[in-house]
Amino acid sequence: MSKFIFKTNEEIEIIRASCEILARTHGEIAKNVKAGVTTKQLNKVAEEFIRDNGGIPSFLNFNGFPYTLCISLNDQVVHGFPSGYQLRDGDIVSIDCGVIFNRYFSDSAYTYAIGEILPENQRLLTVTKECLNLAIEKAVVGNRIGDISFAVQNHAENAGFGVVRELVGHGVGTMVHEKPEVPNYGKRGSGLKLEEGMVLAIEPMINGGKAAVKFWDDGWTVSTRDKSPSAHFEHTVAIRKGKADVLSSFEYIEEVLNK
Ligand code: MG
Ligand code: MG
């Protein structure tokens, strides 16, 4: 990771524009997420939509990653490859996407339920999204990174879930990952002080079972060791006084899901 870089308001507005393309891309994906679709088809939808709207897929070719989307099924945590697998009722599927617009990056992820899922898995999705929202409440000037981290860990572990340690949130700017790291576990009041000009990807990765993960020999896919399901929700957020400025959005996804 590079040195930590503060963003001007002008830069934050470009990141917001990048996030808008990303949010609308997620909305297009949401229209297609259903039983029977292959995860490669979802990747194609996303790549075409991003390029048609003036963006560049930021994950594609990043350190050799071969796709626009990371699609992680069930016990996969993050960085799964799109494939010929057809989604089926009962699956949970995490879809992570990033866009480059006018040199600036955006990063956001959402976990979907396909058809009827186990109540325990639904609870995992609900709690992981709550973790993200609680973390965003802490993403304000005067707090520290550890306040964000603690908010995620505390809520997830109180629900009996495992918090992934090996992968973390990060700064967002002109690279896929910038400093600082934003862990999903930690102590209140610890770590770097949050200031205006910081733009962070906050991304709880929460396992239905234990926290431990394994790294596949494809070089990318991460899954739970105990084969429990895993969920991932992510927003790109600008630090402000009083209330965080959430630059990415699930609005277009939820419009589709609430129809
Ligand atoms: Mg992401
Ligand atoms: Mg990220």
mmCIF file of C-alpha atoms and ligand atoms in Angstrom:
data_model
loop_
_atom_site.group_PDB
_atom_site.id
_atom_site.type_symbol
_atom_site.label_atom_id
_atom_site.label_comp_id
_atom_site.label_asym_id
_atom_site.label_seq_id
_atom_site.Cartn_x
_atom_site.Cartn_y
_atom_site.Cartn_z
ATOM 1 C CA MET A 1 0.000 0.000 0.000
ATOM 2 C CA SER A 2 1.102 3.517 -0.731
ATOM 3 C CA LYS A 3 1.451 6.467 1.617
ATOM 4 C CA PHE A 4 -1.799 7.873 2.986
ATOM 5 C CA ILE A 5 -3.116 10.747 0.870
ATOM 6 C CA PHE A 6 -5.738 13.324 1.880
ATOM 7 C CA LYS A 7 -8.297 14.295 -0.768
ATOM 8 C CA THR A 8 -9.486 17.792 -1.631
ATOM 9 C CA ASN A 9 -13.235 18.437 -1.946
ATOM 10 C CA GLU A 10 -12.771 18.526 -5.731
ATOM 11 C CA GLU A 11 -11.244 15.059 -5.630
ATOM 12 C CA ILE A 12 -14.019 13.795 -3.363
ATOM 13 C CA GLU A 13 -16.574 15.016 -5.924
ATOM 14 C CA ILE A 14 -14.821 12.964 -8.627
ATOM 15 C CA ILE A 15 -14.878 9.937 -6.317
ATOM 16 C CA ARG A 16 -18.607 10.625 -5.789
ATOM 17 C CA ALA A 17 -19.109 10.558 -9.575
ATOM 18 C CA SER A 18 -17.161 7.293 -9.755
ATOM 19 C CA CYS A 19 -19.371 5.932 -6.952
ATOM 20 C CA GLU A 20 -22.513 6.948 -8.874
ATOM 21 C CA ILE A 21 -21.454 4.866 -11.886
ATOM 22 C CA LEU A 22 -20.675 2.041 -9.457
ATOM 23 C CA ALA A 23 -24.036 2.336 -7.666
ATOM 24 C CA ARG A 24 -25.897 2.204 -10.987
ATOM 25 C CA THR A 25 -23.753 -0.773 -12.046
ATOM 26 C CA HIS A 26 -24.830 -2.575 -8.872
ATOM 27 C CA GLY A 27 -28.432 -1.761 -9.812
ATOM 28 C CA GLU A 28 -27.940 -3.405 -13.226
ATOM 29 C CA ILE A 29 -26.383 -6.428 -11.558
ATOM 30 C CA ALA A 30 -29.327 -6.612 -9.133
ATOM 31 C CA LYS A 31 -31.779 -6.834 -12.049
ATOM 32 C CA ASN A 32 -29.950 -9.983 -13.180
ATOM 33 C CA VAL A 33 -29.187 -11.703 -9.870
ATOM 34 C CA LYS A 34 -31.572 -14.638 -9.795
ATOM 35 C CA ALA A 35 -31.615 -18.422 -9.867
ATOM 36 C CA GLY A 36 -30.358 -19.781 -13.202
ATOM 37 C CA VAL A 37 -28.040 -16.924 -14.148
ATOM 38 C CA THR A 38 -24.343 -17.751 -14.339
ATOM 39 C CA THR A 39 -21.955 -15.591 -12.393
ATOM 40 C CA LYS A 40 -20.017 -14.986 -15.640
ATOM 41 C CA GLN A 41 -23.173 -13.438 -17.130
ATOM 42 C CA LEU A 42 -23.311 -11.029 -14.185
ATOM 43 C CA ASN A 43 -19.681 -10.114 -14.818
ATOM 44 C CA LYS A 44 -20.498 -9.296 -18.446
ATOM 45 C CA VAL A 45 -23.479 -7.117 -17.460
ATOM 46 C CA ALA A 46 -21.265 -5.154 -15.076
ATOM 47 C CA GLU A 47 -18.328 -4.689 -17.436
ATOM 48 C CA GLU A 48 -20.523 -3.476 -20.308
ATOM 49 C CA PHE A 49 -22.497 -1.108 -18.091
ATOM 50 C CA ILE A 50 -19.349 0.443 -16.594
ATOM 51 C CA ARG A 51 -17.741 1.001 -20.003
ATOM 52 C CA ASP A 52 -20.998 2.320 -21.537
ATOM 53 C CA ASN A 53 -21.123 4.904 -18.745
ATOM 54 C CA GLY A 54 -17.615 6.274 -19.064
ATOM 55 C CA GLY A 55 -15.944 4.171 -16.402
ATOM 56 C CA ILE A 56 -13.264 1.500 -16.327
ATOM 57 C CA PRO A 57 -13.621 -1.683 -14.241
ATOM 58 C CA SER A 58 -11.013 -1.192 -11.511
ATOM 59 C CA PHE A 59 -10.602 -4.820 -10.450
ATOM 60 C CA LEU A 60 -9.996 -6.126 -13.987
ATOM 61 C CA ASN A 61 -6.241 -6.756 -14.373
ATOM 62 C CA PHE A 62 -5.483 -5.437 -10.852
ATOM 63 C CA ASN A 63 -2.506 -7.604 -9.843
ATOM 64 C CA GLY A 64 -3.687 -9.944 -12.587
ATOM 65 C CA PHE A 65 -7.296 -10.351 -11.339
ATOM 66 C CA PRO A 66 -9.117 -11.577 -14.476
ATOM 67 C CA TYR A 67 -12.665 -10.173 -13.995
ATOM 68 C CA THR A 68 -14.705 -7.013 -13.423
ATOM 69 C CA LEU A 69 -16.521 -8.492 -10.434
ATOM 70 C CA CYS A 70 -15.479 -10.504 -7.433
ATOM 71 C CA ILE A 71 -18.348 -12.973 -6.964
ATOM 72 C CA SER A 72 -18.138 -15.014 -3.785
ATOM 73 C CA LEU A 73 -20.654 -17.808 -3.197
ATOM 74 C CA ASN A 74 -21.810 -19.180 0.152
ATOM 75 C CA ASP A 75 -18.655 -20.166 2.085
ATOM 76 C CA GLN A 76 -16.489 -17.938 -0.116
ATOM 77 C CA VAL A 77 -15.602 -14.713 1.703
ATOM 78 C CA VAL A 78 -14.216 -12.462 -1.044
ATOM 79 C CA HIS A 79 -12.328 -12.412 -4.364
ATOM 80 C CA GLY A 80 -14.217 -15.319 -5.953
ATOM 81 C CA PHE A 81 -14.065 -15.707 -9.742
ATOM 82 C CA PRO A 82 -17.151 -15.385 -11.951
ATOM 83 C CA SER A 83 -17.723 -18.758 -13.616
ATOM 84 C CA GLY A 84 -20.251 -20.959 -15.396
ATOM 85 C CA TYR A 85 -21.921 -21.681 -12.039
ATOM 86 C CA GLN A 86 -25.672 -21.035 -12.138
ATOM 87 C CA LEU A 87 -27.078 -19.353 -9.052
ATOM 88 C CA ARG A 88 -29.686 -21.453 -7.263
ATOM 89 C CA ASP A 89 -32.303 -21.020 -4.579
ATOM 90 C CA GLY A 90 -30.730 -20.994 -1.151
ATOM 91 C CA ASP A 91 -27.394 -19.485 -2.253
ATOM 92 C CA ILE A 92 -25.971 -16.332 -0.794
ATOM 93 C CA VAL A 93 -23.719 -14.439 -3.176
ATOM 94 C CA SER A 94 -21.437 -11.485 -2.451
ATOM 95 C CA ILE A 95 -20.752 -9.183 -5.390
ATOM 96 C CA ASP A 96 -17.914 -6.698 -5.085
ATOM 97 C CA CYS A 97 -17.265 -4.114 -7.794
ATOM 98 C CA GLY A 98 -15.009 -1.134 -8.368
ATOM 99 C CA VAL A 99 -14.927 1.630 -10.966
ATOM 100 C CA ILE A 100 -12.312 4.099 -12.157
ATOM 101 C CA PHE A 101 -13.723 7.393 -13.403
ATOM 102 C CA ASN A 102 -11.498 10.307 -14.358
ATOM 103 C CA ARG A 103 -8.604 8.509 -12.586
ATOM 104 C CA TYR A 104 -10.529 8.116 -9.301
ATOM 105 C CA PHE A 105 -11.688 4.841 -7.789
ATOM 106 C CA SER A 106 -14.825 3.628 -6.061
ATOM 107 C CA ASP A 107 -15.474 0.355 -4.264
ATOM 108 C CA SER A 108 -18.676 -1.240 -2.981
ATOM 109 C CA ALA A 109 -20.054 -4.714 -2.272
ATOM 110 C CA TYR A 110 -23.452 -6.281 -1.533
ATOM 111 C CA THR A 111 -24.520 -9.784 -0.522
ATOM 112 C CA TYR A 112 -27.702 -11.194 -2.059
ATOM 113 C CA ALA A 113 -30.034 -13.979 -1.019
ATOM 114 C CA ILE A 114 -31.157 -16.171 -3.937
ATOM 115 C CA GLY A 115 -34.770 -17.245 -3.404
ATOM 116 C CA GLU A 116 -35.478 -18.782 -0.013
ATOM 117 C CA ILE A 117 -32.412 -18.965 2.193
ATOM 118 C CA LEU A 118 -31.933 -20.466 5.650
ATOM 119 C CA PRO A 119 -33.099 -18.105 8.433
ATOM 120 C CA GLU A 120 -29.608 -18.307 9.937
ATOM 121 C CA ASN A 121 -28.116 -17.085 6.658
ATOM 122 C CA GLN A 122 -30.647 -14.269 6.466
ATOM 123 C CA ARG A 123 -29.596 -13.244 9.963
ATOM 124 C CA LEU A 124 -25.958 -13.226 8.788
ATOM 125 C CA LEU A 125 -26.829 -10.866 5.917
ATOM 126 C CA THR A 126 -28.849 -8.585 8.187
ATOM 127 C CA VAL A 127 -26.181 -8.417 10.890
ATOM 128 C CA THR A 128 -23.350 -7.821 8.389
ATOM 129 C CA LYS A 129 -25.234 -4.912 6.823
ATOM 130 C CA GLU A 130 -25.930 -3.544 10.303
ATOM 131 C CA CYS A 131 -22.184 -3.812 11.012
ATOM 132 C CA LEU A 132 -21.512 -1.620 7.986
ATOM 133 C CA ASN A 133 -24.081 0.962 9.073
ATOM 134 C CA LEU A 134 -22.805 1.040 12.665
ATOM 135 C CA ALA A 135 -19.247 1.454 11.370
ATOM 136 C CA ILE A 136 -20.295 4.333 9.106
ATOM 137 C CA GLU A 137 -21.848 6.085 12.148
ATOM 138 C CA LYS A 138 -18.355 6.073 13.676
ATOM 139 C CA ALA A 139 -16.644 7.384 10.532
ATOM 140 C CA VAL A 140 -16.548 11.024 11.639
ATOM 141 C CA VAL A 141 -13.891 13.619 12.438
ATOM 142 C CA GLY A 142 -12.475 13.147 15.941
ATOM 143 C CA ASN A 143 -12.981 9.388 16.101
ATOM 144 C CA ARG A 144 -10.239 6.901 15.285
ATOM 145 C CA ILE A 145 -9.988 3.930 12.931
ATOM 146 C CA GLY A 146 -10.373 1.673 15.992
ATOM 147 C CA ASP A 147 -13.848 3.095 16.627
ATOM 148 C CA ILE A 148 -14.941 1.874 13.188
ATOM 149 C CA SER A 149 -13.239 -1.488 13.760
ATOM 150 C CA PHE A 150 -14.773 -1.973 17.209
ATOM 151 C CA ALA A 151 -18.276 -1.156 15.957
ATOM 152 C CA VAL A 152 -18.073 -3.992 13.415
ATOM 153 C CA GLN A 153 -16.446 -6.538 15.702
ATOM 154 C CA ASN A 154 -18.727 -5.848 18.650
ATOM 155 C CA HIS A 155 -21.957 -6.184 16.673
ATOM 156 C CA ALA A 156 -20.835 -9.266 14.727
ATOM 157 C CA GLU A 157 -19.475 -11.129 17.740
ATOM 158 C CA ASN A 158 -22.511 -10.269 19.886
ATOM 159 C CA ALA A 159 -24.550 -12.014 17.194
ATOM 160 C CA GLY A 160 -22.284 -15.076 17.483
ATOM 161 C CA PHE A 161 -20.523 -14.560 14.152
ATOM 162 C CA GLY A 162 -16.834 -14.627 13.203
ATOM 163 C CA VAL A 163 -14.960 -11.508 12.044
ATOM 164 C CA VAL A 164 -12.421 -12.094 9.262
ATOM 165 C CA ARG A 165 -8.987 -10.814 10.301
ATOM 166 C CA GLU A 166 -6.865 -11.396 7.194
ATOM 167 C CA LEU A 167 -8.680 -8.901 4.943
ATOM 168 C CA VAL A 168 -9.455 -5.278 5.774
ATOM 169 C CA GLY A 169 -11.008 -2.090 4.458
ATOM 170 C CA HIS A 170 -8.745 0.620 3.044
ATOM 171 C CA GLY A 171 -8.314 4.152 1.786
ATOM 172 C CA VAL A 172 -9.809 5.002 -1.620
ATOM 173 C CA GLY A 173 -8.369 7.431 -4.161
ATOM 174 C CA THR A 174 -6.270 6.835 -7.243
ATOM 175 C CA MET A 175 -5.517 3.177 -6.541
ATOM 176 C CA VAL A 176 -7.565 0.057 -5.691
ATOM 177 C CA HIS A 177 -6.180 0.117 -2.142
ATOM 178 C CA GLU A 178 -4.600 3.061 -0.362
ATOM 179 C CA LYS A 179 -3.594 3.581 3.228
ATOM 180 C CA PRO A 180 -4.877 3.442 5.898
ATOM 181 C CA GLU A 181 -6.033 -0.099 6.592
ATOM 182 C CA VAL A 182 -9.505 -0.297 8.142
ATOM 183 C CA PRO A 183 -9.721 -3.589 10.069
ATOM 184 C CA ASN A 184 -13.067 -5.061 11.084
ATOM 185 C CA TYR A 185 -11.753 -5.771 14.579
ATOM 186 C CA GLY A 186 -10.043 -3.532 17.093
ATOM 187 C CA LYS A 187 -10.189 -1.349 20.164
ATOM 188 C CA ARG A 188 -12.251 1.783 20.617
ATOM 189 C CA GLY A 189 -10.140 4.953 20.649
ATOM 190 C CA SER A 190 -7.132 3.256 18.981
ATOM 191 C CA GLY A 191 -5.412 3.859 15.666
ATOM 192 C CA LEU A 192 -5.228 6.776 13.268
ATOM 193 C CA LYS A 193 -7.375 9.846 13.968
ATOM 194 C CA LEU A 194 -10.093 10.450 11.388
ATOM 195 C CA GLU A 195 -9.905 13.782 9.576
ATOM 196 C CA GLU A 196 -11.629 15.612 6.727
ATOM 197 C CA GLY A 197 -10.097 14.543 3.418
ATOM 198 C CA MET A 198 -9.988 10.845 4.258
ATOM 199 C CA VAL A 199 -11.958 8.562 1.971
ATOM 200 C CA LEU A 200 -12.305 5.009 3.231
ATOM 201 C CA ALA A 201 -13.765 1.736 1.997
ATOM 202 C CA ILE A 202 -15.479 0.236 5.038
ATOM 203 C CA GLU A 203 -16.190 -3.438 4.407
ATOM 204 C CA PRO A 204 -17.235 -5.909 7.083
ATOM 205 C CA MET A 205 -16.529 -9.541 6.063
ATOM 206 C CA ILE A 206 -18.444 -11.677 8.539
ATOM 207 C CA ASN A 207 -18.643 -15.478 8.790
ATOM 208 C CA GLY A 208 -21.639 -17.440 10.037
ATOM 209 C CA GLY A 209 -19.204 -19.704 11.909
ATOM 210 C CA LYS A 210 -15.609 -19.177 12.983
ATOM 211 C CA ALA A 211 -13.383 -16.319 11.807
ATOM 212 C CA ALA A 212 -10.670 -18.445 10.174
ATOM 213 C CA VAL A 213 -10.289 -18.342 6.403
ATOM 214 C CA LYS A 214 -8.262 -20.184 3.784
ATOM 215 C CA PHE A 215 -6.657 -18.840 0.626
ATOM 216 C CA TRP A 216 -7.178 -20.891 -2.518
ATOM 217 C CA ASP A 217 -4.354 -21.832 -4.860
ATOM 218 C CA ASP A 218 -6.042 -19.849 -7.669
ATOM 219 C CA GLY A 219 -4.260 -16.968 -5.929
ATOM 220 C CA TRP A 220 -7.487 -15.084 -5.165
ATOM 221 C CA THR A 221 -10.490 -16.873 -3.720
ATOM 222 C CA VAL A 222 -10.836 -16.737 0.062
ATOM 223 C CA SER A 223 -13.282 -19.033 1.866
ATOM 224 C CA THR A 224 -14.153 -19.955 5.439
ATOM 225 C CA ARG A 225 -12.164 -22.823 6.952
ATOM 226 C CA ASP A 226 -15.220 -24.331 8.609
ATOM 227 C CA LYS A 227 -17.303 -24.022 5.396
ATOM 228 C CA SER A 228 -19.751 -21.680 7.138
ATOM 229 C CA PRO A 229 -21.358 -19.024 4.905
ATOM 230 C CA SER A 230 -19.845 -15.546 4.718
ATOM 231 C CA ALA A 231 -21.283 -12.091 3.964
ATOM 232 C CA HIS A 232 -19.705 -8.843 2.750
ATOM 233 C CA PHE A 233 -21.143 -5.331 2.525
ATOM 234 C CA GLU A 234 -18.996 -2.340 1.548
ATOM 235 C CA HIS A 235 -19.351 1.394 1.037
ATOM 236 C CA THR A 236 -16.903 4.122 0.028
ATOM 237 C CA VAL A 237 -17.207 6.879 2.639
ATOM 238 C CA ALA A 238 -15.748 10.389 3.044
ATOM 239 C CA ILE A 239 -14.947 11.426 6.622
ATOM 240 C CA ARG A 240 -16.784 14.574 7.710
ATOM 241 C CA LYS A 241 -17.621 16.386 10.919
ATOM 242 C CA GLY A 242 -20.758 15.069 12.616
ATOM 243 C CA LYS A 243 -21.874 12.602 9.945
ATOM 244 C CA ALA A 244 -20.038 10.530 7.350
ATOM 245 C CA ASP A 245 -20.617 11.307 3.683
ATOM 246 C CA VAL A 246 -21.473 7.940 2.112
ATOM 247 C CA LEU A 247 -20.355 8.246 -1.513
ATOM 248 C CA SER A 248 -21.463 4.841 -2.782
ATOM 249 C CA SER A 249 -25.057 3.648 -2.560
ATOM 250 C CA PHE A 250 -27.266 0.542 -2.435
ATOM 251 C CA GLU A 251 -30.247 2.641 -3.582
ATOM 252 C CA TYR A 252 -30.409 1.142 -7.094
ATOM 253 C CA ILE A 253 -29.998 -2.398 -5.741
ATOM 254 C CA GLU A 254 -32.759 -1.940 -3.209
ATOM 255 C CA GLU A 255 -35.103 -0.383 -5.770
ATOM 256 C CA VAL A 256 -34.845 -3.676 -7.675
ATOM 257 C CA LEU A 257 -35.079 -5.932 -4.599
ATOM 258 C CA ASN A 258 -38.068 -4.103 -3.100
ATOM 259 C CA LYS A 259 -40.145 -4.297 -6.280
HETATM 260 MG MG MG B 1 -14.700 -4.006 -2.701
HETATM 261 MG MG MG B 2 -12.564 -2.629 -0.790
#
